[in-house]
Structures are given as C-alpha cells and as structure tokens.
PDB file of C-alpha atoms (C1' of nucleotides) in Angstrom:
ATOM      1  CA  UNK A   1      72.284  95.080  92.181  1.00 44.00           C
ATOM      2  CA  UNK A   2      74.760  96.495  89.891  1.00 39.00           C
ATOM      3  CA  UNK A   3      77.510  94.239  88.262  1.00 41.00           C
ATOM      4  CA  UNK A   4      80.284  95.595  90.189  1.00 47.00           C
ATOM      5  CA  UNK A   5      82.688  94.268  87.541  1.00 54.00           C
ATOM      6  CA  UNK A   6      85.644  96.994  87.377  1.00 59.00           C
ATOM      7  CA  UNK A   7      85.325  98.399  83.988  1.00 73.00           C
ATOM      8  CA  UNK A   8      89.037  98.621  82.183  1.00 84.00           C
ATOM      9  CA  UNK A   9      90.320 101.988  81.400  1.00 81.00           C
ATOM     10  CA  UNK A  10      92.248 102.037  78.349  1.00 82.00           C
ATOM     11  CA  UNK A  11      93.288 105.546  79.505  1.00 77.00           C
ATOM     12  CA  UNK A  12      95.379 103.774  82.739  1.00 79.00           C
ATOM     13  CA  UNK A  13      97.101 101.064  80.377  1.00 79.00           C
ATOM     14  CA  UNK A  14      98.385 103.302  78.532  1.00 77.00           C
ATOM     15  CA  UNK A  15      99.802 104.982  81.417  1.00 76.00           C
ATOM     16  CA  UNK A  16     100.530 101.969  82.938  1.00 80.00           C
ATOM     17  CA  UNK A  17     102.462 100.839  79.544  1.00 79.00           C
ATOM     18  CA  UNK A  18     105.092 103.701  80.096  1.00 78.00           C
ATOM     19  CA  UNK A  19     105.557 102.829  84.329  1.00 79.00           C
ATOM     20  CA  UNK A  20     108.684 102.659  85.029  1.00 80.00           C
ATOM     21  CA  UNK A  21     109.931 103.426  81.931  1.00 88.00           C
ATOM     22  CA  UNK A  22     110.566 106.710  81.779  1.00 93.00           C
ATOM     23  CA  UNK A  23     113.930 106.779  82.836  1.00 94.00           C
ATOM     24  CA  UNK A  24     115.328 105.418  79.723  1.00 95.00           C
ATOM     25  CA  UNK A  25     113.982 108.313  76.990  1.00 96.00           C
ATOM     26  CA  UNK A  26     114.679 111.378  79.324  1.00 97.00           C
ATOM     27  CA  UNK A  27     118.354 109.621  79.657  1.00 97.00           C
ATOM     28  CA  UNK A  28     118.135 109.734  75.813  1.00 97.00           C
ATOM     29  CA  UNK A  29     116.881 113.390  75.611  1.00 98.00           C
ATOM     30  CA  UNK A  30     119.593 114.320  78.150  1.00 98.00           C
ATOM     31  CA  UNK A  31     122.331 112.558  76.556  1.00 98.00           C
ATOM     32  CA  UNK A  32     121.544 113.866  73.070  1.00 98.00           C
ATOM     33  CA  UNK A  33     121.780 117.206  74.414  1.00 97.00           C
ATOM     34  CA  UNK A  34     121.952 119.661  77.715  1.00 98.00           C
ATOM     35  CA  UNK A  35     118.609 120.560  78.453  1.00 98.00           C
ATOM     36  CA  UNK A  36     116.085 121.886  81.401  1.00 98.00           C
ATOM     37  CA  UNK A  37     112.459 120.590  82.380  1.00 98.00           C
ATOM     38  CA  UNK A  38     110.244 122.090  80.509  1.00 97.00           C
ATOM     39  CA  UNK A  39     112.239 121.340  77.272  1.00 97.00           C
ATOM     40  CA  UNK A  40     112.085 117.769  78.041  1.00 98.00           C
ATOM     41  CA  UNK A  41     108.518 117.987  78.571  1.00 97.00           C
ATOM     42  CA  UNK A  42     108.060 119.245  75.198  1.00 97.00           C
ATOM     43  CA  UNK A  43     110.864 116.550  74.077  1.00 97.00           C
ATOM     44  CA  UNK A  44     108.456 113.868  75.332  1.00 95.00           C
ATOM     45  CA  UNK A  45     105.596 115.559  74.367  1.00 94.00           C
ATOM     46  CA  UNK A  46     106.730 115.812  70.737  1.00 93.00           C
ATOM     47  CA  UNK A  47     107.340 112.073  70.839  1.00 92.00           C
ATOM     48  CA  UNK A  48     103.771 111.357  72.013  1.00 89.00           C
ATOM     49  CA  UNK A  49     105.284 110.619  75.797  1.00 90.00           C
ATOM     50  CA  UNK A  50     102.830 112.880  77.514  1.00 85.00           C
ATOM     51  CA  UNK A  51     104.063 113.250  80.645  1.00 90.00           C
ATOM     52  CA  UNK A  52     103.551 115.904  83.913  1.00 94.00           C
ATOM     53  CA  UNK A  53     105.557 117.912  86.076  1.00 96.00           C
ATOM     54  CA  UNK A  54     104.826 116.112  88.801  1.00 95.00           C
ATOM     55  CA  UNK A  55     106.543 113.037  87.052  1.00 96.00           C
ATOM     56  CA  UNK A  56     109.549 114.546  85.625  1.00 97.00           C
ATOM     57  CA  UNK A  57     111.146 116.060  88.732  1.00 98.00           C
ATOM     58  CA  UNK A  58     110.841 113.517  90.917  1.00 97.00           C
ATOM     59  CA  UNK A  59     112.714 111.329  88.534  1.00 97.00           C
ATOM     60  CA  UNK A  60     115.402 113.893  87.490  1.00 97.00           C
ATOM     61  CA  UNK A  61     116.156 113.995  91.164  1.00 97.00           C
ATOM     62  CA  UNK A  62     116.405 110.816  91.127  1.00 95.00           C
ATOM     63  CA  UNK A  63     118.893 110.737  88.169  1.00 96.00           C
ATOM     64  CA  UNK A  64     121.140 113.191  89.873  1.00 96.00           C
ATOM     65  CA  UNK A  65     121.297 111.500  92.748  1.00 94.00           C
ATOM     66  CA  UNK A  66     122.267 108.013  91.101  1.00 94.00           C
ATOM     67  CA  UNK A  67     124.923 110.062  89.651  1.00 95.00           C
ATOM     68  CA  UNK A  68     123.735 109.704  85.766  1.00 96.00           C
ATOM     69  CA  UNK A  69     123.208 113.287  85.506  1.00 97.00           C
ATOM     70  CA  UNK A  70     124.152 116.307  86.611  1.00 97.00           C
ATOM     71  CA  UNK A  71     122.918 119.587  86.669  1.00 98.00           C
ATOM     72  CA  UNK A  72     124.408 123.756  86.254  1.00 97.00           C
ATOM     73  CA  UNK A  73     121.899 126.531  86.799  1.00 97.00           C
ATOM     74  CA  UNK A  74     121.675 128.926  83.944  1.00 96.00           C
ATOM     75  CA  UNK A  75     120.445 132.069  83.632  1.00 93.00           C
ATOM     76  CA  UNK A  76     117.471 132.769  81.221  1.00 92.00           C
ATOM     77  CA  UNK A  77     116.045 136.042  79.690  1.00 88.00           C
ATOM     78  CA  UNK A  78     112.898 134.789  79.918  1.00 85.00           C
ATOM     79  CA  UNK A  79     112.100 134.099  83.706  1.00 91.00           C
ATOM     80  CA  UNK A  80     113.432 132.365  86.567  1.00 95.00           C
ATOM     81  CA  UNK A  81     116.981 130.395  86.423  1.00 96.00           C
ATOM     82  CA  UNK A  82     117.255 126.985  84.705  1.00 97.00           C
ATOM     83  CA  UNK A  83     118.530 123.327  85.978  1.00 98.00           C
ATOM     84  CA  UNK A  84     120.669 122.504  82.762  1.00 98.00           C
ATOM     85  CA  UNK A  85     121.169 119.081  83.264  1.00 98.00           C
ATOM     86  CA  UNK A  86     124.009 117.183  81.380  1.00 98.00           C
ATOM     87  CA  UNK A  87     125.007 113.253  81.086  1.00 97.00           C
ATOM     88  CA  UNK A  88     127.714 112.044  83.280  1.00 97.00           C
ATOM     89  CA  UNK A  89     130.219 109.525  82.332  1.00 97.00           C
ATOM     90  CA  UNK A  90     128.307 106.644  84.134  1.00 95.00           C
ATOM     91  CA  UNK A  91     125.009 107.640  82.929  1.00 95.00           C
ATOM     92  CA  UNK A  92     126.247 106.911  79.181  1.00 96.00           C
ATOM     93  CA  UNK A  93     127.432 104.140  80.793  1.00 94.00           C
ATOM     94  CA  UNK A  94     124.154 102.776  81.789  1.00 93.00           C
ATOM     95  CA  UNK A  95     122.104 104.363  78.891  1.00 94.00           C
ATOM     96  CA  UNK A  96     123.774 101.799  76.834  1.00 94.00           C
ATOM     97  CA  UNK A  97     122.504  99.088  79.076  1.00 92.00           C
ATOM     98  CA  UNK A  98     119.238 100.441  79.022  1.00 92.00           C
ATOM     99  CA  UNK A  99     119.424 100.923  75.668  1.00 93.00           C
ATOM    100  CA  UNK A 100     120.303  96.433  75.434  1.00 91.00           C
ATOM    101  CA  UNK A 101     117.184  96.384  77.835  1.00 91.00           C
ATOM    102  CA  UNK A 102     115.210  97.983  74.998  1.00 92.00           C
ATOM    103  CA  UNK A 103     115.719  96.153  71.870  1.00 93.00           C
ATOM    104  CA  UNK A 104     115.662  92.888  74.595  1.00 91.00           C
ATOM    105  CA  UNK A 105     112.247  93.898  75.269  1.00 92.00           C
ATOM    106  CA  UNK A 106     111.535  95.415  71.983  1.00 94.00           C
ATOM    107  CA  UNK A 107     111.949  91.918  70.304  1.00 94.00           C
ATOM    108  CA  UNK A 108     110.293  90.362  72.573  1.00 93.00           C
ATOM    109  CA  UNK A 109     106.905  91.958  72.305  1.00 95.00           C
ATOM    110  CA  UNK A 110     106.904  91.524  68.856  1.00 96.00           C
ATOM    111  CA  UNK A 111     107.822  88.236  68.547  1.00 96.00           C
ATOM    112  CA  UNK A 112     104.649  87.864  70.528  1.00 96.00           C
ATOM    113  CA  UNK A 113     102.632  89.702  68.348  1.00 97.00           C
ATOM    114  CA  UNK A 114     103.616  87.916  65.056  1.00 97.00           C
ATOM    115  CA  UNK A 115     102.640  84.727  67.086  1.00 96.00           C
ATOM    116  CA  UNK A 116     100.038  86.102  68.277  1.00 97.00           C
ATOM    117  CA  UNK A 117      98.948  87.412  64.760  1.00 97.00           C
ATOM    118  CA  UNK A 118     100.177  84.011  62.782  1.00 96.00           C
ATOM    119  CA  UNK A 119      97.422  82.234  65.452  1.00 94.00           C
ATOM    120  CA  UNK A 120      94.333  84.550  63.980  1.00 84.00           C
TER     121      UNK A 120
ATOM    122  CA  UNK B   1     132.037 109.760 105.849  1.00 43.00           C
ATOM    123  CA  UNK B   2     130.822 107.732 102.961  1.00 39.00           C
ATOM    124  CA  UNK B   3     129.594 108.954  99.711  1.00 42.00           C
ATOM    125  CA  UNK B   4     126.182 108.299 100.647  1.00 48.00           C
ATOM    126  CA  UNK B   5     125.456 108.267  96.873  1.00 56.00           C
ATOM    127  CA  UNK B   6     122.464 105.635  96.079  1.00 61.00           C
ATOM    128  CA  UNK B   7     124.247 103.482  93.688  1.00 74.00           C
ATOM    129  CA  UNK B   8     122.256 102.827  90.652  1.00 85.00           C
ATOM    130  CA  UNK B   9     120.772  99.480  90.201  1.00 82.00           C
ATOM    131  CA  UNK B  10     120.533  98.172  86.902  1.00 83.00           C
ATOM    132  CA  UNK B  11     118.861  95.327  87.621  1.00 77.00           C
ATOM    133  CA  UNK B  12     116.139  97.065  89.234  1.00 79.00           C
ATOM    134  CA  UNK B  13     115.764  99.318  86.035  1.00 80.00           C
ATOM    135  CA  UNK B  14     115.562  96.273  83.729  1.00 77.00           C
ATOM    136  CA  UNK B  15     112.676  95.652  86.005  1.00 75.00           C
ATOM    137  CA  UNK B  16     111.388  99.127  85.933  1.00 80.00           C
ATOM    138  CA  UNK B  17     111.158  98.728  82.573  1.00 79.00           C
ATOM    139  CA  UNK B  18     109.013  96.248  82.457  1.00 78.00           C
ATOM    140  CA  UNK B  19     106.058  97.639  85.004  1.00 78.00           C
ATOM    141  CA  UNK B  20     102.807  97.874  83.857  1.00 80.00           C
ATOM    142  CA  UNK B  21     103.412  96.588  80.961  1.00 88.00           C
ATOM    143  CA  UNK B  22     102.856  93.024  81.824  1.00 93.00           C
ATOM    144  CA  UNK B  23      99.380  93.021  80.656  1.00 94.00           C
ATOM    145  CA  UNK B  24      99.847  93.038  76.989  1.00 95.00           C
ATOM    146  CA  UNK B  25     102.390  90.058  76.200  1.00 96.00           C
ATOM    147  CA  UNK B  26      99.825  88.085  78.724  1.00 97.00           C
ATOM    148  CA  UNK B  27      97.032  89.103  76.161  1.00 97.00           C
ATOM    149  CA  UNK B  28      98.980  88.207  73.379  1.00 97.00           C
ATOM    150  CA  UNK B  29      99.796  85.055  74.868  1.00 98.00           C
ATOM    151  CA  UNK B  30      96.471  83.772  76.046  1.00 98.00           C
ATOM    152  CA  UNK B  31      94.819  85.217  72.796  1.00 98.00           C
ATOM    153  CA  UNK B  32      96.872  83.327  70.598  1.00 98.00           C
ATOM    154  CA  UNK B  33      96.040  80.295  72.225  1.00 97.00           C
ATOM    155  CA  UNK B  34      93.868  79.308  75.483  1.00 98.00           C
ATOM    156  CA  UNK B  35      96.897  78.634  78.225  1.00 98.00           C
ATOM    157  CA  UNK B  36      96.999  78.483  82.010  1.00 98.00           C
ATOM    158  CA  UNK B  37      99.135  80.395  84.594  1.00 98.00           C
ATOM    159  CA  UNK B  38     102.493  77.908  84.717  1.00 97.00           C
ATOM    160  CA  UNK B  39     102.390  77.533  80.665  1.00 98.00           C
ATOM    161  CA  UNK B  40     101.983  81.312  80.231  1.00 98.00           C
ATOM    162  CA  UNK B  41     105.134  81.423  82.685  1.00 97.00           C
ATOM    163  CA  UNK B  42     107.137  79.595  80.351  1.00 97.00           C
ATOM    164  CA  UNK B  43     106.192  81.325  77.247  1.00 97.00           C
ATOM    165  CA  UNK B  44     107.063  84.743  79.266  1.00 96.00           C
ATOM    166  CA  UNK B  45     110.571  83.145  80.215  1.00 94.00           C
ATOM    167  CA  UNK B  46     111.413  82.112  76.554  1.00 94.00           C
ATOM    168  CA  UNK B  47     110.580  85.437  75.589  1.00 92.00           C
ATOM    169  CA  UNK B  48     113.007  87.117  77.906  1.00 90.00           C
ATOM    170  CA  UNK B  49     109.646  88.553  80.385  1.00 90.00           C
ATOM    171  CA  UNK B  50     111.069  86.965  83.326  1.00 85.00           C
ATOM    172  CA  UNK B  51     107.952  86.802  85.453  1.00 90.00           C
ATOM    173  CA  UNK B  52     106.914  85.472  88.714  1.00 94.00           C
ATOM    174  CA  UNK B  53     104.237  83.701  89.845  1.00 97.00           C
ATOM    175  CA  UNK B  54     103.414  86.747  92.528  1.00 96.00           C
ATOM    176  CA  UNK B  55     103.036  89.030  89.328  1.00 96.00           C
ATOM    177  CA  UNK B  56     101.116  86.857  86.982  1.00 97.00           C
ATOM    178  CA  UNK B  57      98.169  85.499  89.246  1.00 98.00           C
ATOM    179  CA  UNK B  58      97.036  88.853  90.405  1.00 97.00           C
ATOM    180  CA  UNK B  59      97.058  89.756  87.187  1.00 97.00           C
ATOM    181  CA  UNK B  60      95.165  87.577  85.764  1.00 98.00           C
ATOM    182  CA  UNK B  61      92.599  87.816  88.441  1.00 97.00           C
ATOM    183  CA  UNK B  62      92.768  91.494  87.425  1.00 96.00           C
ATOM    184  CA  UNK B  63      91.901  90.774  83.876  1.00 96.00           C
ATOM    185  CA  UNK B  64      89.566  88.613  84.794  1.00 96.00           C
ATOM    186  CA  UNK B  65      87.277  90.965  86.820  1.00 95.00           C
ATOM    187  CA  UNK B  66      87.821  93.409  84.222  1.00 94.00           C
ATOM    188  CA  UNK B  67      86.091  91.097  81.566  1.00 95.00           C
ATOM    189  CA  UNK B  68      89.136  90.920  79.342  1.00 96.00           C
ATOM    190  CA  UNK B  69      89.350  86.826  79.805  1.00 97.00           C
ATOM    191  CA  UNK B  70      87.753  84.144  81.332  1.00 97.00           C
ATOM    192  CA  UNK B  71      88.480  80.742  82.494  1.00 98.00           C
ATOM    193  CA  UNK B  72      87.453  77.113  82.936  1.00 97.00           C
ATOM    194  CA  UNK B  73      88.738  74.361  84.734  1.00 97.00           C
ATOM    195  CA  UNK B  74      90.005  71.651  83.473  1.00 96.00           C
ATOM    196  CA  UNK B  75      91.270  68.574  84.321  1.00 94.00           C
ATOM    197  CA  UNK B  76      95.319  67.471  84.352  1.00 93.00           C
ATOM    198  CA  UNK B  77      96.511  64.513  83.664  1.00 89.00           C
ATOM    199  CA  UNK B  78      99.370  65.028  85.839  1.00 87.00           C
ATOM    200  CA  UNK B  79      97.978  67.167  89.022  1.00 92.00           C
ATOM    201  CA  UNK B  80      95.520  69.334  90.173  1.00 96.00           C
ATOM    202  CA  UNK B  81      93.091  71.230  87.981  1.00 97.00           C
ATOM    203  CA  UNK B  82      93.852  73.994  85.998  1.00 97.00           C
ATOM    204  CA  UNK B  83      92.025  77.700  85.012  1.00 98.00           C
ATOM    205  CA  UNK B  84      92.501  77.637  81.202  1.00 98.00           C
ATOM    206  CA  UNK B  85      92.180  81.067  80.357  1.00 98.00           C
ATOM    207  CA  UNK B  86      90.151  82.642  77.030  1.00 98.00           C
ATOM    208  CA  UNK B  87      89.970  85.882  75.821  1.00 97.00           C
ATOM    209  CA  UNK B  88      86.656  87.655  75.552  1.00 97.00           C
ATOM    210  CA  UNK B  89      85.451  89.638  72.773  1.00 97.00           C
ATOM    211  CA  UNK B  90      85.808  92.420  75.012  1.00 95.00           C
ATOM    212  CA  UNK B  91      89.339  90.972  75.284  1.00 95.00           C
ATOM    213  CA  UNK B  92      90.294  91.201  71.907  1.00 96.00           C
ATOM    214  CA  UNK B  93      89.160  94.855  71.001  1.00 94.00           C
ATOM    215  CA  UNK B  94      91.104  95.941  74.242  1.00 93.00           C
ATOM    216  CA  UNK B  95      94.086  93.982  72.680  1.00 94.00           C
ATOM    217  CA  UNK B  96      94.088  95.749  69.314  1.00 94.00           C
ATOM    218  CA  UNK B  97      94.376  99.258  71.162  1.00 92.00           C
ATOM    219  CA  UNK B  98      97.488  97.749  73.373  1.00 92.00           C
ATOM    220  CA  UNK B  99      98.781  96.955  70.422  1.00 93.00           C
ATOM    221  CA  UNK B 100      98.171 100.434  68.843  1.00 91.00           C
ATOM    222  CA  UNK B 101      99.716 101.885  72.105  1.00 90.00           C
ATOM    223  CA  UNK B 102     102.394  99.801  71.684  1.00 92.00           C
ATOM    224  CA  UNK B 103     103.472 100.878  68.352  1.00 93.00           C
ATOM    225  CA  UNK B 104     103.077 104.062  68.979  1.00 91.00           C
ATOM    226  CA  UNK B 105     105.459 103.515  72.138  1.00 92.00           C
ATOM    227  CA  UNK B 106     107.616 101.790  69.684  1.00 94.00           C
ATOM    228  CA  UNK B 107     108.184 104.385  67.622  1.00 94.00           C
ATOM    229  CA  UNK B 108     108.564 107.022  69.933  1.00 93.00           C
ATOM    230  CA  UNK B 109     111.626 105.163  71.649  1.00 94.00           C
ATOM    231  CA  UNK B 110     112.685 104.154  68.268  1.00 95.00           C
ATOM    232  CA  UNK B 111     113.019 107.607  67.217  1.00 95.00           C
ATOM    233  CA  UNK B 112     114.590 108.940  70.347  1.00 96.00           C
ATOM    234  CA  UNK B 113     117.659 106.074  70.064  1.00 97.00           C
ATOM    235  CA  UNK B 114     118.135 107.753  66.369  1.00 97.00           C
ATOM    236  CA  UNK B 115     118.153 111.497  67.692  1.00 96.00           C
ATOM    237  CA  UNK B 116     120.176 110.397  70.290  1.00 97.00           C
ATOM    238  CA  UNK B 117     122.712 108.323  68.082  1.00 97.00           C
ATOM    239  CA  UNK B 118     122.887 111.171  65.726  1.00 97.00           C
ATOM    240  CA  UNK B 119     124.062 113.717  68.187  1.00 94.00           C
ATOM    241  CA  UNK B 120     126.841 111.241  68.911  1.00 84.00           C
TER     242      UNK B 120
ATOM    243  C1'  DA C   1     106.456 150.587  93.606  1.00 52.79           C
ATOM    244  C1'  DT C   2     103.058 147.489  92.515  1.00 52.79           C
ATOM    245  C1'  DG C   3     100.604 144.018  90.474  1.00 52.79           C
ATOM    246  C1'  DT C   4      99.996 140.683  86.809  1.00 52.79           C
ATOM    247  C1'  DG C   5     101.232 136.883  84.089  1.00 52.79           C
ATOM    248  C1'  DG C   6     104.510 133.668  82.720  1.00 52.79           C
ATOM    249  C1'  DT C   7     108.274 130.526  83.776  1.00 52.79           C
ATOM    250  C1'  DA C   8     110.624 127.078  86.654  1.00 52.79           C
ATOM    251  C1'  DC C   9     111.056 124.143  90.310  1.00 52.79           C
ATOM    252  C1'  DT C  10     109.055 121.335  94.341  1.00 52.79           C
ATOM    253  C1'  DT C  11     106.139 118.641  97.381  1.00 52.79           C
ATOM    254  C1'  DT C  12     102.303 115.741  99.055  1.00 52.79           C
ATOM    255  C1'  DG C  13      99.041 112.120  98.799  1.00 52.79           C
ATOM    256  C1'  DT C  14      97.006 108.367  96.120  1.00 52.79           C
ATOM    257  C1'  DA C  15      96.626 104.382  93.059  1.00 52.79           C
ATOM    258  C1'  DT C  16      98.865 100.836  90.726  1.00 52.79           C
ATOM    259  C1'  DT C  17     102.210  97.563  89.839  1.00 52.79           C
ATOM    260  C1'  DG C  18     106.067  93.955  90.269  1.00 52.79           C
ATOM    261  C1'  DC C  19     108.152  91.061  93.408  1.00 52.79           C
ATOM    262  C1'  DA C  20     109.748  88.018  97.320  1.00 52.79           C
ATOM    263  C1'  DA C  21     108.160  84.884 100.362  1.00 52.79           C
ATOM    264  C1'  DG C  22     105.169  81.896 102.222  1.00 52.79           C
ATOM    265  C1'  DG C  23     100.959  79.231 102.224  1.00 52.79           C
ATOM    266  C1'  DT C  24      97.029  75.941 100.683  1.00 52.79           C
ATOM    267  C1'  DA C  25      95.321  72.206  98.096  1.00 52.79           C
ATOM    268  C1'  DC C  26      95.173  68.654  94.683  1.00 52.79           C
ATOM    269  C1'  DC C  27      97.038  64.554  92.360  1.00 52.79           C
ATOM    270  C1'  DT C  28     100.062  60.592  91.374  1.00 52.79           C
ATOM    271  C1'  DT C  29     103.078  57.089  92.686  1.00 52.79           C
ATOM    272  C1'  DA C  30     105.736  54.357  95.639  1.00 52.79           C
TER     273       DA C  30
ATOM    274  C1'  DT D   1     100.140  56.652 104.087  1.00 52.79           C
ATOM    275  C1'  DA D   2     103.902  59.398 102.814  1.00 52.79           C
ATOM    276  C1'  DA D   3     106.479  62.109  99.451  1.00 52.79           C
ATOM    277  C1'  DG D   4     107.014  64.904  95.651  1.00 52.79           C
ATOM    278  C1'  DG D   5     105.267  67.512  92.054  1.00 52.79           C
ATOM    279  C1'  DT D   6     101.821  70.672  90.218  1.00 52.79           C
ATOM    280  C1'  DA D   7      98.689  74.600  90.512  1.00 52.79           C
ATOM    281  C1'  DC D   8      96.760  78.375  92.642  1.00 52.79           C
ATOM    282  C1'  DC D   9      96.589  82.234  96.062  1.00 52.79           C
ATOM    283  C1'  DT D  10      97.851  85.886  99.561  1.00 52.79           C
ATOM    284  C1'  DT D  11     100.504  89.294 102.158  1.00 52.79           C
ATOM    285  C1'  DG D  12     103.711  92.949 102.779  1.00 52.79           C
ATOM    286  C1'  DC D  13     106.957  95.884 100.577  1.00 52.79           C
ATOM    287  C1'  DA D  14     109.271  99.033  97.229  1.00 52.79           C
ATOM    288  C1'  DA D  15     108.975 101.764  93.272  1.00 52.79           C
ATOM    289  C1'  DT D  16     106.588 104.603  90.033  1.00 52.79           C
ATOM    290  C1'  DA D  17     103.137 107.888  87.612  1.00 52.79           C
ATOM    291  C1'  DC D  18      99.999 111.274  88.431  1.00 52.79           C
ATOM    292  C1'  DA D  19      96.944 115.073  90.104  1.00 52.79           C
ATOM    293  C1'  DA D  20      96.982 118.962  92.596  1.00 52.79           C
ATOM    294  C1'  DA D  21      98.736 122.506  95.050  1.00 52.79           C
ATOM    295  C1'  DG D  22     102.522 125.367  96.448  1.00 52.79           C
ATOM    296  C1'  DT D  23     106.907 128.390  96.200  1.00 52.79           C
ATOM    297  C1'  DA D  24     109.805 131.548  93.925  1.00 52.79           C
ATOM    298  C1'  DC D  25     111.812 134.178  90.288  1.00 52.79           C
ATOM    299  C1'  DC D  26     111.461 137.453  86.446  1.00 52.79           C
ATOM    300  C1'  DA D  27     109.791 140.964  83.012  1.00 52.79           C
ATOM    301  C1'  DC D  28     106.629 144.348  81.918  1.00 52.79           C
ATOM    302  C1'  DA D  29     102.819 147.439  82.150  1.00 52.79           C
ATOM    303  C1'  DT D  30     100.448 150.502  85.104  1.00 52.79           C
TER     304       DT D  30
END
DNA sequence: ATGTGGTACTTTGTATTGCAAGGTACCTTA
DNA sequence: TAAGGTACCTTGCAATACAAAGTACCACAT
C-alpha cells in the first residue's frame, strides 16, 4: 500500500495565491491606460502575473458588465479588430476601494511575517 | 424594464481578494507558534483576515493530509480537547517559497499602483 | 482565388476555494 | 441533570483560474 498522502503542489499555491485577485491589477492596467487583451496579457506577464486567455476574458466580461469598464472596437493593421477597453467613472470609483483592500491586506501579511520571523 | 446591470459588489471583491490565499498567513501563524483552530481565528481577525470557521477547518485538514502540519491533542482547562497544530519540516520549506511567492506578488501589485498613479 | 499563419475573441468543463448554515460532542458549573 | 460555553466537523453553494478547443478576421505569398 502506497501512502496516499496528497503531495502539495507548490505550482497550485501559487496559482491559488492570485484567485480571485485578478480583478484588481487588470483594473490597474486598464485605468492607467486604454488597452486590448493581449496587451494586458503581456502587462501581467511583464509583472510576473502569468495569466491565460481563458482567464482574462471571462473576467473582462465580467468587468463590463459590472459597469467598471467599457469597451470601443478598433481597427488594427495587424489582424482582426480590437476590444479597447477604457475605465468608467465607477470603476475608478471602486479601484480606489480595491486599492484600500490592498494595502489592508498588504499590511497584514507582513505583519505576520515579521511575527512570524521575530518567533525563529 | 430594469437595467438588468449586475451591480458590483464590493464586499464580495474584498473577499475575492482574499481566495486561495488563506494558506499562507495560517502557516505563518501556526509556524510562529503551535496554536489551535479558535486561537488561529483570533489572530486572523486582529489581522484584518476575517475568517470563518467553515474556511479554516477544511483547511487545515487540507494541510494536514498534505504533510505541511500536524497535530496533537491536548487537554483544556476550560472544555473539550483541542488539535494543537505544528509545522513539519516539510512545512517550513513550503513556507519559505509562499513567502517568496508572496514577495514577488508584492511587488508586482506594488509596481502596478505606481504605473497606475503615474499616469494619473 | 486560395491557402497559410498570425491575431483576437469566446466557450466549455474541471478543480479548488471561501462561506453560510447547521450539526456533533465534550466539559464545567449551577 | 440541565445549561452554556468551547471545539471540531460537514454539506451545499457561489465564484474563480485554468486547460483546451473553437470561431473569425486579416495580411501576404503562391
């Protein structure tokens, strides 16, 4: 008999570590400046957020439909027409909360690592 | 006709933001100092990590079966027994690359407030 | 005109997680 | 024995990231 104990993947926590959390840098990217998919996805990529297609989209849609974002297509000399998506007034609105959220949090992990730390 | 708009919930997001990632301040916090599920509770609510006990006993099962802590019982003075939880060797090498994954979140975010402050 | 490759957007199914709500069991004290 | 507090656990649901596959547009060479 095998041990059967579940080995941990390092690979998934660090997935994991970003769930949910995606929303607040593409609202950042967005609101810094108008920009399409794939130029977030280098954005993020650049910033050592790796993250898919499959995971953008679905949560662009879901910004433009919450009303934080909106979107113009735009031609491009290079292939098929873009989504240029743009902040809207309540997204700025809420990227400021988000961005509260984020130093909230921020501090808080670290104050648990320096205890955490202090203890070893 | 209404809107039909989803209105955006920022209560849920402040939640979002916190999914998945769970796993490390509960490291932190057990690996500073063996604790058991109420205690780590408190230390996640004076830290701002409002948790539940529905989030923080499946995860600690999980972390258990994944050989990141372990736990013995131990008597109360003032009720039932409690699992006072360890971390494992295994534990604390998997905690040094959270933490590594964790500054490297840090910074990205960090970096993406400034880009997006400058542009503003 | 045709096909090839690149670009852009979308959808489907799966795994994982946080959470609300409810439940079980132990212990102390009145 | 009853009541209240403490500790642990489970179930069902909603939300998210991801892999994988698909659709469609465009330019350019043949």
């Amino acid at each position: 008999m095998s041990d059967e104990k579940p080995q941990y993947n390092i690979e998934n926590a660090k997935s994991q570590m970003r769930k949910g959390f995606l929303e607040f840098p593409v609202l950042l990217i967005i609101g810094a400046k108008p920009t399409y998919a794939p130029d977030i996805l280098k954005q993020l990529k650049n910033a050592n957020l790796l993250v898919v297609e499959g995971t953008l989209y679905p949560l662009l849609s879901r910004l433009k439909s919450s009303g934080l974002v909106e979107y113009e297509w735009q031609e491009s000399k290079s292939g098929p027409p873009r989504k240029m998506y743009t902040m809207t007034e309540q997204g700025k609105e809420i990227l400021q909360q988000l961005e509260a959220s984020w130093k909230s949090l921020d501090d808080s992990v670290n104050t648990l690592i320096k205890h955490y730390e202090k203890s070893n």
